[in-house]
Structure formats: structure tokens, C-alpha cells
mmCIF file of C-alpha atoms in Angstrom:
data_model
loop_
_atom_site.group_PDB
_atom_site.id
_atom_site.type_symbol
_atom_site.label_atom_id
_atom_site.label_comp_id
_atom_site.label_asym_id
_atom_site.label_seq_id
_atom_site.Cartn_x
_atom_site.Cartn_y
_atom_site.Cartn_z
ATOM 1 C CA UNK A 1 -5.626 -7.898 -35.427
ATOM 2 C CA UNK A 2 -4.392 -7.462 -39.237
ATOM 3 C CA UNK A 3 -1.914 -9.776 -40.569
ATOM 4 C CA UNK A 4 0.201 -8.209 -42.832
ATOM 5 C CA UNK A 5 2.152 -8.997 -46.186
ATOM 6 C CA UNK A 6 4.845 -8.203 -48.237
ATOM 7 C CA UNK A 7 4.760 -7.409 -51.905
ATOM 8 C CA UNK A 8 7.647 -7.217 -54.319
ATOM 9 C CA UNK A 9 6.926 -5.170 -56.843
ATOM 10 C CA UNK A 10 9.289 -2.306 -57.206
ATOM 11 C CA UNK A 11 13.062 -2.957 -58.003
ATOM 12 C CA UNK A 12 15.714 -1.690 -54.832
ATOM 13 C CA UNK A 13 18.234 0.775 -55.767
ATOM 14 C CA UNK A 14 22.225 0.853 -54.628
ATOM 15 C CA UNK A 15 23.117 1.785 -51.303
ATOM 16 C CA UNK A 16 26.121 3.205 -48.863
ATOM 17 C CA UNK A 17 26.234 0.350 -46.592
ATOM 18 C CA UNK A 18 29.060 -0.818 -45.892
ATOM 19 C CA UNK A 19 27.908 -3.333 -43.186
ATOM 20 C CA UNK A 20 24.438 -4.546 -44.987
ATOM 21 C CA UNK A 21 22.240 -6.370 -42.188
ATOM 22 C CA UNK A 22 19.045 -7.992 -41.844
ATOM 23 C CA UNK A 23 16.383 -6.068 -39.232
ATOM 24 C CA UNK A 24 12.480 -7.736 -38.600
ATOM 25 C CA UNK A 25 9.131 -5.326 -37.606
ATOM 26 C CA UNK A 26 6.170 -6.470 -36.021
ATOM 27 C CA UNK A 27 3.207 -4.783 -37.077
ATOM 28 C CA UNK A 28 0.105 -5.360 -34.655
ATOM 29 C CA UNK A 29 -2.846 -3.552 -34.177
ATOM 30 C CA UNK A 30 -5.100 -3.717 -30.565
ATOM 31 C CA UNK A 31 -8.119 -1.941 -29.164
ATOM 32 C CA UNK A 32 -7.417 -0.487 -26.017
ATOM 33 C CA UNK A 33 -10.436 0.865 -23.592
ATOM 34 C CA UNK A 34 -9.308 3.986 -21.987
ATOM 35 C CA UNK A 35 -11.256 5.838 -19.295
ATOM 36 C CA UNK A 36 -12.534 8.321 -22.203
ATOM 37 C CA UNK A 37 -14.153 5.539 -23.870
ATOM 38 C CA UNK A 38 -12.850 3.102 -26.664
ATOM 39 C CA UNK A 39 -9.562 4.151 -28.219
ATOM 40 C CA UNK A 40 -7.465 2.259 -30.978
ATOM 41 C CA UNK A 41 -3.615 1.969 -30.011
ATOM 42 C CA UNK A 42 -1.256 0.805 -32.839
ATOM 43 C CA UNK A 43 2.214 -0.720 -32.472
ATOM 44 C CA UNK A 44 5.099 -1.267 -34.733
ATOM 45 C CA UNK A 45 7.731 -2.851 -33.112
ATOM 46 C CA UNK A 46 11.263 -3.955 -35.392
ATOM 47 C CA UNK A 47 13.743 -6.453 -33.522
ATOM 48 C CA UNK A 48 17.556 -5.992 -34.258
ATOM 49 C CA UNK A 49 16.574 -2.477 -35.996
ATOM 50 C CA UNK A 50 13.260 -2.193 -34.802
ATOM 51 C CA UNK A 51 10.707 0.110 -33.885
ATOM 52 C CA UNK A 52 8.778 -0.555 -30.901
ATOM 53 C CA UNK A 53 5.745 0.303 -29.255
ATOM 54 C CA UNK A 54 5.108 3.130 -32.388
ATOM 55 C CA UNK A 55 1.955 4.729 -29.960
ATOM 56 C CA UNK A 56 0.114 8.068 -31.635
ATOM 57 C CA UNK A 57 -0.706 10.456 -28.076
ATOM 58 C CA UNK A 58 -2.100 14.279 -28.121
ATOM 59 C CA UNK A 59 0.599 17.124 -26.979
ATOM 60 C CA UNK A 60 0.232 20.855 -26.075
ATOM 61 C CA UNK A 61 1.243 23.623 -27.519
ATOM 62 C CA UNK A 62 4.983 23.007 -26.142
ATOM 63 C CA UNK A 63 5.294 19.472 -27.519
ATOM 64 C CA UNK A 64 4.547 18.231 -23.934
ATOM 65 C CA UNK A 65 2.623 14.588 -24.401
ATOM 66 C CA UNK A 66 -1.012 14.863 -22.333
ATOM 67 C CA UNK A 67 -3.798 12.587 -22.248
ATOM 68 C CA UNK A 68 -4.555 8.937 -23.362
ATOM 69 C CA UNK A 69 -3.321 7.225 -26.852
ATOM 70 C CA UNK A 70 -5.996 8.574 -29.335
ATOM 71 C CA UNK A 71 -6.812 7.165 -32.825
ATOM 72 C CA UNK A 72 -5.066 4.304 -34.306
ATOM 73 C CA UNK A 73 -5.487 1.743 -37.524
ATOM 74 C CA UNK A 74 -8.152 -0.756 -36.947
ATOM 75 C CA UNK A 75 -5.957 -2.706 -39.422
ATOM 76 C CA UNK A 76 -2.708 -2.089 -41.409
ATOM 77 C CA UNK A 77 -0.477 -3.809 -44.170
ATOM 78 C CA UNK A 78 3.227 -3.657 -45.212
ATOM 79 C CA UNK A 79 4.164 -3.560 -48.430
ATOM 80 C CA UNK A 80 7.666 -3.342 -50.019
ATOM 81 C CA UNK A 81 11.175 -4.924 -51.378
ATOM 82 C CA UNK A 82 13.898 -6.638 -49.884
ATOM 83 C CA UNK A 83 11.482 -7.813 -47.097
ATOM 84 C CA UNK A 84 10.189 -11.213 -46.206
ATOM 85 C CA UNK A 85 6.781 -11.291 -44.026
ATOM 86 C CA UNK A 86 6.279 -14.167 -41.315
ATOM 87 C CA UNK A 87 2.882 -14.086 -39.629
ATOM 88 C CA UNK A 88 2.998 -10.355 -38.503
ATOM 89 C CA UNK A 89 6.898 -10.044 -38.401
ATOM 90 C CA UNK A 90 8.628 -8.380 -41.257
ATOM 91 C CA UNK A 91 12.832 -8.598 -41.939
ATOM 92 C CA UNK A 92 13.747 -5.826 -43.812
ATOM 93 C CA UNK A 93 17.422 -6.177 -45.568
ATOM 94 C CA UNK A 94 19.817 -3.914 -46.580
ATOM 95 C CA UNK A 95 18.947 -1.573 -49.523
ATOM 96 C CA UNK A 96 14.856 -2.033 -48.593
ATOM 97 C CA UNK A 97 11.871 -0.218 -48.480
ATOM 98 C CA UNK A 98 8.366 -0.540 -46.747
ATOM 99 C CA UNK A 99 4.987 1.180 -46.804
ATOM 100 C CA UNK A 100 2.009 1.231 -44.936
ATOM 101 C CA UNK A 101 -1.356 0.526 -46.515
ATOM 102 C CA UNK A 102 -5.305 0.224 -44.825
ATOM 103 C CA UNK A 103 -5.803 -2.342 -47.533
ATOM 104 C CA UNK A 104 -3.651 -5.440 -49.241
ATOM 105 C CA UNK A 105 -3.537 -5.575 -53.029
ATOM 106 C CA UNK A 106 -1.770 -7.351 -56.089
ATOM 107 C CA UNK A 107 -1.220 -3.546 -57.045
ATOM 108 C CA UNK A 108 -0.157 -1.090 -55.206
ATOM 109 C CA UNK A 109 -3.286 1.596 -55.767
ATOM 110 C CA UNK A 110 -3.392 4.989 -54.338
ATOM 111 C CA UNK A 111 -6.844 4.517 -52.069
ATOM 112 C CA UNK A 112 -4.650 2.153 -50.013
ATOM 113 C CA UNK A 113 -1.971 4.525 -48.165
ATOM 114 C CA UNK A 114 -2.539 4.645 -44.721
ATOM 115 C CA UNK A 115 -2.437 8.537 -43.801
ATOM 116 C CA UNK A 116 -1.227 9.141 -40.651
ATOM 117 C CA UNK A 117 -2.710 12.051 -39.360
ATOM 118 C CA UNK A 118 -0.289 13.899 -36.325
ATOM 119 C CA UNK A 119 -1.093 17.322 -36.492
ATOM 120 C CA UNK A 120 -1.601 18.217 -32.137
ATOM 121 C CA UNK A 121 -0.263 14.384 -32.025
ATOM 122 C CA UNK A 122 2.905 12.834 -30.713
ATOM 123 C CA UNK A 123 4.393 9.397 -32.481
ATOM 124 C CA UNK A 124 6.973 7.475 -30.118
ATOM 125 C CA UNK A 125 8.886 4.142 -30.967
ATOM 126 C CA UNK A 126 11.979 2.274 -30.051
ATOM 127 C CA UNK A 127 14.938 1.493 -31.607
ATOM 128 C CA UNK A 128 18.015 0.053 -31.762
ATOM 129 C CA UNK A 129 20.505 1.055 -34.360
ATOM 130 C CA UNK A 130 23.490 -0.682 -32.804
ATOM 131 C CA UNK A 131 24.205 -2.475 -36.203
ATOM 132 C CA UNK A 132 23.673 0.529 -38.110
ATOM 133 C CA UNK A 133 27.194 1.857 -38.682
ATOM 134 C CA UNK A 134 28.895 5.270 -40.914
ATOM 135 C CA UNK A 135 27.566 5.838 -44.292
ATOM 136 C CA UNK A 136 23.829 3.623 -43.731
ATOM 137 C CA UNK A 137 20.697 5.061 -42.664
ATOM 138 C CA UNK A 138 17.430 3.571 -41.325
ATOM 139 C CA UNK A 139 14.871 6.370 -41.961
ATOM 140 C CA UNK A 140 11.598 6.629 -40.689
ATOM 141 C CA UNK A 141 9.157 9.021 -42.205
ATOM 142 C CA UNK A 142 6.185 11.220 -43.917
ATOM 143 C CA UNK A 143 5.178 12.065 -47.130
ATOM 144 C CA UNK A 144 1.931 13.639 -48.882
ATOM 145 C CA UNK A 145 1.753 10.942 -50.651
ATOM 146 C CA UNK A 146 0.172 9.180 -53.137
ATOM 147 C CA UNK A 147 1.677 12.104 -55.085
ATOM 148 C CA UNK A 148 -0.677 14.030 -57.331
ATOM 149 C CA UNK A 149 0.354 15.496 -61.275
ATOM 150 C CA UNK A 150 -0.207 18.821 -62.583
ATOM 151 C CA UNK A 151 -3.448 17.608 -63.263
ATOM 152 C CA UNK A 152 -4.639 17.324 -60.081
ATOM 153 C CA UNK A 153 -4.720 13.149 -60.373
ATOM 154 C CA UNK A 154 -3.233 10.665 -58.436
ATOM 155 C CA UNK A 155 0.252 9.813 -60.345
ATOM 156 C CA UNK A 156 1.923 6.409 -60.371
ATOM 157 C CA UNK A 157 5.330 8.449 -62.166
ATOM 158 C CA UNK A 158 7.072 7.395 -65.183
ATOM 159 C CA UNK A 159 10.612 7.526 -64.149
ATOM 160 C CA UNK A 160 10.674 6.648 -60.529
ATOM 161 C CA UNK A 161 14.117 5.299 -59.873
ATOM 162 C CA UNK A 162 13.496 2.398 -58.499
ATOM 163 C CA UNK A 163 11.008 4.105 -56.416
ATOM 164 C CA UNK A 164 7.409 2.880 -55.463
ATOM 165 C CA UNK A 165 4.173 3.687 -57.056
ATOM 166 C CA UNK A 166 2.637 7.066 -56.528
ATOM 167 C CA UNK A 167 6.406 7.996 -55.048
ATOM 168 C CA UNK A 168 7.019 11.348 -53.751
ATOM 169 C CA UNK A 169 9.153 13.616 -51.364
ATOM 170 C CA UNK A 170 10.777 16.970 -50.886
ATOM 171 C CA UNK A 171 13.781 16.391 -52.889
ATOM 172 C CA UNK A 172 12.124 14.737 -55.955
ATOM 173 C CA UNK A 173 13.556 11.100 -55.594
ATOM 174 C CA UNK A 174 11.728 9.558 -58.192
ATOM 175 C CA UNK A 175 10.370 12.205 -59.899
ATOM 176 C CA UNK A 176 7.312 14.217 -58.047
ATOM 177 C CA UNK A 177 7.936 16.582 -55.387
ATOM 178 C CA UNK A 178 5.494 17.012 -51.804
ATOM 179 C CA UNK A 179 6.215 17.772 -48.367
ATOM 180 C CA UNK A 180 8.083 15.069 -45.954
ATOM 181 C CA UNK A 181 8.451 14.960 -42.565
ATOM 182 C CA UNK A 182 11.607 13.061 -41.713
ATOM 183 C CA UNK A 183 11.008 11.833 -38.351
ATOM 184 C CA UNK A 184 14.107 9.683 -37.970
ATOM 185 C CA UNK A 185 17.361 9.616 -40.342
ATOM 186 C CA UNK A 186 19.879 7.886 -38.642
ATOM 187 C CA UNK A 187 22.502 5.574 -37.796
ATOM 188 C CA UNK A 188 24.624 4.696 -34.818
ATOM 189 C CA UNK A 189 26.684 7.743 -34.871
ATOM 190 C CA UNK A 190 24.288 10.665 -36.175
ATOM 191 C CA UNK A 191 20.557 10.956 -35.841
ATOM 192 C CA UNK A 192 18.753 14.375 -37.703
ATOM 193 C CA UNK A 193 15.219 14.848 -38.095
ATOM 194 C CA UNK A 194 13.764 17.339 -40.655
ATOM 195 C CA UNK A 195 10.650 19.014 -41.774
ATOM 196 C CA UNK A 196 10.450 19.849 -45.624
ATOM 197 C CA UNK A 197 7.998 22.700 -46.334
ATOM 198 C CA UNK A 198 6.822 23.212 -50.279
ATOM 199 C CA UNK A 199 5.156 26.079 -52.132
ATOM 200 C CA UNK A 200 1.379 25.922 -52.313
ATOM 201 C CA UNK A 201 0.167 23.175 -54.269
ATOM 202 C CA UNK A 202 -2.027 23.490 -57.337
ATOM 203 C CA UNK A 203 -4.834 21.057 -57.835
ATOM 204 C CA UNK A 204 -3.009 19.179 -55.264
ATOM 205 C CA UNK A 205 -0.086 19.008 -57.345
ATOM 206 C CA UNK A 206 3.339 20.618 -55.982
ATOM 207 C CA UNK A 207 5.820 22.066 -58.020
ATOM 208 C CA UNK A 208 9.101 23.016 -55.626
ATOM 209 C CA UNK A 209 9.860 22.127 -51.986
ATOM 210 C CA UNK A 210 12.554 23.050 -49.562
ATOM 211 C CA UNK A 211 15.282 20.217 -50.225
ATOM 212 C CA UNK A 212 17.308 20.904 -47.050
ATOM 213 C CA UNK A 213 14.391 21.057 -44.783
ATOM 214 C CA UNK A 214 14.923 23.007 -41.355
ATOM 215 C CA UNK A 215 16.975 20.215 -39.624
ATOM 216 C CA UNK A 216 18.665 19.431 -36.986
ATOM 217 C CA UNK A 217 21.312 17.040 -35.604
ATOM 218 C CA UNK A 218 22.893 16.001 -32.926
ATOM 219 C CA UNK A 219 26.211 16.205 -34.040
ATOM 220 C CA UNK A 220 25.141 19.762 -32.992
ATOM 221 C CA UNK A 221 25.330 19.035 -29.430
ATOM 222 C CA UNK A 222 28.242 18.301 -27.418
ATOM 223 C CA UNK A 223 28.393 14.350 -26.507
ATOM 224 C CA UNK A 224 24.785 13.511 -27.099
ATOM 225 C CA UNK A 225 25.043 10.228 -29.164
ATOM 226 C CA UNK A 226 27.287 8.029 -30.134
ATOM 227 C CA UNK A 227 28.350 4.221 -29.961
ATOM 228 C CA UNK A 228 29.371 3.999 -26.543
ATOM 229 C CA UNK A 229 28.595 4.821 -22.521
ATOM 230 C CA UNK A 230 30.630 8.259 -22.680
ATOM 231 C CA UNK A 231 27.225 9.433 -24.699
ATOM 232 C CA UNK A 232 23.496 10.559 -23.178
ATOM 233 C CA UNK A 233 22.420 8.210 -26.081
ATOM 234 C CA UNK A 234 24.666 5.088 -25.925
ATOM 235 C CA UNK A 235 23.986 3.693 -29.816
ATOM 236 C CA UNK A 236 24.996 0.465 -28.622
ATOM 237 C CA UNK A 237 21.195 0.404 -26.612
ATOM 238 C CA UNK A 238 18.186 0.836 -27.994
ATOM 239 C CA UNK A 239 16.768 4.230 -27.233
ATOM 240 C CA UNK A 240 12.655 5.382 -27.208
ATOM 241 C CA UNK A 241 12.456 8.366 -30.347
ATOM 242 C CA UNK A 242 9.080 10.355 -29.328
ATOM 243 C CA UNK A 243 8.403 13.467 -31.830
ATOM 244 C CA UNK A 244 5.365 15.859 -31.517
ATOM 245 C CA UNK A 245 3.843 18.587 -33.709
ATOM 246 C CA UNK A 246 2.051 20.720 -31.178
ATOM 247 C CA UNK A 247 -0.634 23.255 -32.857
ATOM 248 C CA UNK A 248 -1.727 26.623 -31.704
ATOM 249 C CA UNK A 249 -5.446 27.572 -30.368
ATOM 250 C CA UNK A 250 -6.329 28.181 -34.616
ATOM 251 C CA UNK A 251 -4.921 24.423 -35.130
ATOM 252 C CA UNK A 252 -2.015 25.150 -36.886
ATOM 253 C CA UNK A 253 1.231 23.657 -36.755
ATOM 254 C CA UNK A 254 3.798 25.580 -34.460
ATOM 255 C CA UNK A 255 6.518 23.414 -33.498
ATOM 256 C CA UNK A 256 8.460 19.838 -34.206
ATOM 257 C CA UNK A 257 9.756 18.671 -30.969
ATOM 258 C CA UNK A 258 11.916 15.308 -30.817
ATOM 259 C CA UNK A 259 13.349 13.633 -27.587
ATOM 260 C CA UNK A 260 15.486 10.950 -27.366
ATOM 261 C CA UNK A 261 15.406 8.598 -24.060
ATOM 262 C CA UNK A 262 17.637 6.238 -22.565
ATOM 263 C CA UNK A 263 17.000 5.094 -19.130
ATOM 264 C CA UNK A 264 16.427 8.326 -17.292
ATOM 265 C CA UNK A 265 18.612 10.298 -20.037
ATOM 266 C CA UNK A 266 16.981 12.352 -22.618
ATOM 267 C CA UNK A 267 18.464 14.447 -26.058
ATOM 268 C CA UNK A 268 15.985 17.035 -26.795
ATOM 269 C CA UNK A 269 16.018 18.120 -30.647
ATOM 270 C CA UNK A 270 13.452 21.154 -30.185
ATOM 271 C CA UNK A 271 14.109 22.509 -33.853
ATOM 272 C CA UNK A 272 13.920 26.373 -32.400
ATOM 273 C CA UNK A 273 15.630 26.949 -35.817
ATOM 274 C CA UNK A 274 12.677 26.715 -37.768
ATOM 275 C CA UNK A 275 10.510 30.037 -37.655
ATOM 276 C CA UNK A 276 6.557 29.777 -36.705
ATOM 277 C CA UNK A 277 5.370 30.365 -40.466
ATOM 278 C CA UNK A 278 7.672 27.745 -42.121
ATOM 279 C CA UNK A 279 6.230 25.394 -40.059
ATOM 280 C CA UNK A 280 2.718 26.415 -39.935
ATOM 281 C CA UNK A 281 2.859 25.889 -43.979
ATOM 282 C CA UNK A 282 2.939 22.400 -43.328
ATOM 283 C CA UNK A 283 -0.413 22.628 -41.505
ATOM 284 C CA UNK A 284 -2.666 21.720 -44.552
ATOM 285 C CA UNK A 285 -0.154 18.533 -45.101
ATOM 286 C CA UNK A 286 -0.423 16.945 -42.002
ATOM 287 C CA UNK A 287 -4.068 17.772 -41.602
ATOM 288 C CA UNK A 288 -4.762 16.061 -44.367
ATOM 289 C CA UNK A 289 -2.829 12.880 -43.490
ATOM 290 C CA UNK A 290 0.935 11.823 -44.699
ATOM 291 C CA UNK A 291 1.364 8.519 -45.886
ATOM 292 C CA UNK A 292 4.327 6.450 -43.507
ATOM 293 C CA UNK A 293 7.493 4.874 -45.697
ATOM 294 C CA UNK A 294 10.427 3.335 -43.602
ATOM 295 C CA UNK A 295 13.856 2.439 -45.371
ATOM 296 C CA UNK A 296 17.159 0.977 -44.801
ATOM 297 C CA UNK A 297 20.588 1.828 -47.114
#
């Protein structure tokens, strides 16, 4: 098992929230043996906000999941603002910000970014966002970072906005653009997830990306979740989020596929909107590994 810590380097930036609480992870890492052999299984679990039982499984071409958990983190480490670390719990406050890291450090350096690599790969967790009212957000996502500058080296940024080192996403918050994969944006009355496609990097470096992303919501479907019984997703309960990025026979990426379970009730947000070749351009990004950053404001 890793313990993890919590760094405070960066400064926090304003928020929404009109209701600003307090949320904890747990971070743990275990070796499982599965009948294949010896597998790694990771879990992130938050109480209050949290994210539990975060477990990485293979999927088919349809976003179905199939098979045993496959690779984990042998070890992993939390690092961010507005967050106080307790053995292997983290609370995360209002207007905060965590990443994940393979290694601790005094410095936040760009070897260190865990890269989650989910292309064919499903990512499931737990949450409950019954504190999270209007006009907050606890996101949970992906980005190609540490970002890299036009000259094809890793780039701390100069005017990151009270963003962390080596910062980057698809709408340029703090100053360098690359491809994100918003698994979770949500609160107790909306939830949207969104995959940002950008134009082909050069030396690594990316120059424009699709701000809006090929989203969806479900405000887009008739009485799917809310803050109260009269919902499929009652807000008011935690809830299992389970996304998948099946690939094709060539191992590109051909789908985004999120579900949303409550007891035996499901939301399915199967993001048919997006065509086959925007999200086959994110192929190379998630191949490669996207770095995970969770927030709350």
C-alpha cells in the first residue's frame, strides 16, 4: 500500500459555490490474484463527496465491461490545495484541487503524473453528490498532461491562473491547451460528461482544441436525475458512475459510453452524438496515458 500526501503549492482560485463543503478520499492501492494470474486493482474511494471503489476493467467494442480488473498503480500520491491528508484519507474543501502522481516530491515535476491509460478500458466509482447543490461542480477527469510548449518540452506555464504546474486542458485554463476527457462534471441536479478532441499536436505541443467537447447531459433526458425519489438517479444517494472507451479491431477509440446506477436503476449517457472520427482522434491521447485531476468549486 502507498500512503499518500498533500502538497500546497499552487494558490486556489474563486468559485460558484454557494454552499462550500468539506468532502474526504481514500486513496489505497491492493494486489488482487485473479484466475489470469496477478492483477493490480486500485481504489479511490471519497466519503461525503467521494469516489468509491475507482476499479480500471476491459470493455468491448459496445462499451459492455468483460473480463477481470486489469492493470492498476502499484503505488499512487495526491497532491493539491485546499486539502488536508490523514493517513490515506484526503478532505478536499471547497474551491480545491487534486492530482495524482507515481511519485511524492517537494516539487511538483513532470516525470511524476500518473497516466492513466483507458483506451479498451472501463473506470467505475461511487459517489455521492447530495451536498453538491446549483452553481458547484465536483469534476472528475483527464488531461494530456504534463502539457508540452511549442518546443516540444515539458512546460511548467508562466501565467497559470492559479493553476498547477505543467497545467493543461481543452479550453486553455491556465494557459496551454491538450485534450481532456471529462469523465464526471456534476452536481446534485445536472451531471454531463465530455470528450475534448484537439488538432494534431506538433512536437507534442497542441495549438487549438474543441472547447465545447461533444457532450452530453442529462438534463437531456426526461426525469433522469435530480435531488429526490421521483428521479432514476435520486441525488440525495450515492450512485456508481462507470464510463468506457471501447476500441475497434485496429485499437482505436470508437465510443464513450457512461452509465449511471442506483440500485437496479441505470441512466445510460451513450454519447451517439459524437461521430466515429472525432472520437477516434483522441486515440493517440489516451494511448499514451492522461494524467487524472479531480476538483471541487
Amino acid at each position: 500500500l502507498a500512503l499518500t500526501r498533500s502538497y500546497l503549492e499552487f494558490s486556489s482560485h474563486s468559485g460558484l459555490c454557494s454552499n462550500p463543503i468539506q468532502s474526504c478520499l481514500v486513496f489505497s492501492v491492493s494486489k488482487n490474484r485473479i484466475m489470469a494470474g496477478i492483477g493490480l486493482r486500485a481504489s479511490l474511494s471519497l466519503l461525503a463527496l467521494g469516489i468509491a471503489s475507482m476499479l480500471v476493467k476491459p470493455c468491448d467494442a459496445n462499451g459492455l465491461i468483460r473480463g477481470p480488473m486489469m492493470v492498476g498503480l502499484e503505488q499512487a500520491f495526491l497532491a493539491g490545495h485546499n486539502a488536508e491528508v490523514s493517513d490515506n484519507s484526503l478532505t478536499i474543501h471547497h474551491d480545491a484541487g487534486v492530482s495524482a502522481f507515481t511519485s511524492s516530491s517537494e516539487e511538483w515535476t513532470h516525470e511524476a503524473f500518473m497516466q492513466l491509460k483507458l483506451l479498451g478500458h472501463s473506470i467505475s466509482f461511487t459517489v455521492d453528490l447530495s451536498a453538491v447543490g446549483c452553481a458547484c461542480n465536483l469534476a472528475f477527469y483527464l488531461i494530456s498532461g504534463p502539457a508540452i510548449g511549442p518546443n516540444g518540452t515539458f512546460d511548467r506555464g508562466s501565467d497559470r491562473q492559479g493553476q498547477p504546474p505543467y497545467y493543461c486542458d481543452a479550453n486553455k485554463v491556465g494557459g496551454q491547451w491538450c485534450p481532456e476527457v471529462d469523465i464526471m462534471e456534476a452536481n446534485n441536479h445536472a451531471f454531463q460528461a465530455t470528450p475534448h478532441r484537439c488538432n494534431a499536436p506538433r512536437n507534442g505541443h497542441y495549438n487549438r482544441c474543441d472547447r465545447n467537447g461533444c457532450f452530453q447531459n442529462t438534463k437531456d433526458l426526461n426525469n433522469s436525475y435530480g435531488p429526490s425519489s421521483n428521479f432514476t438517479i435520486n441525488t440525495m444517494e450515492p450512485f456508481v458512475v462507470e464510463t468506457s472507451f471501447p476500441t475497434n479491431a485496429a485499437g482505436e477509440l470508437i465510443g464513450m459510453r457512461t452509465v449511471l446506477r442506483q440500485a437496479s436503476r441505470e441512466v445510460v449517457l451513450a454519447h451517439r452524438s459524437c461521430n466515429l472520427n472525432y472520437m477516434k482522434s483522441l486515440t493517440a491521447a489516451m494511448a499514451d496515458g492522461m494524467s487524472l485531476r479531480i476538483t471541487y468549486w
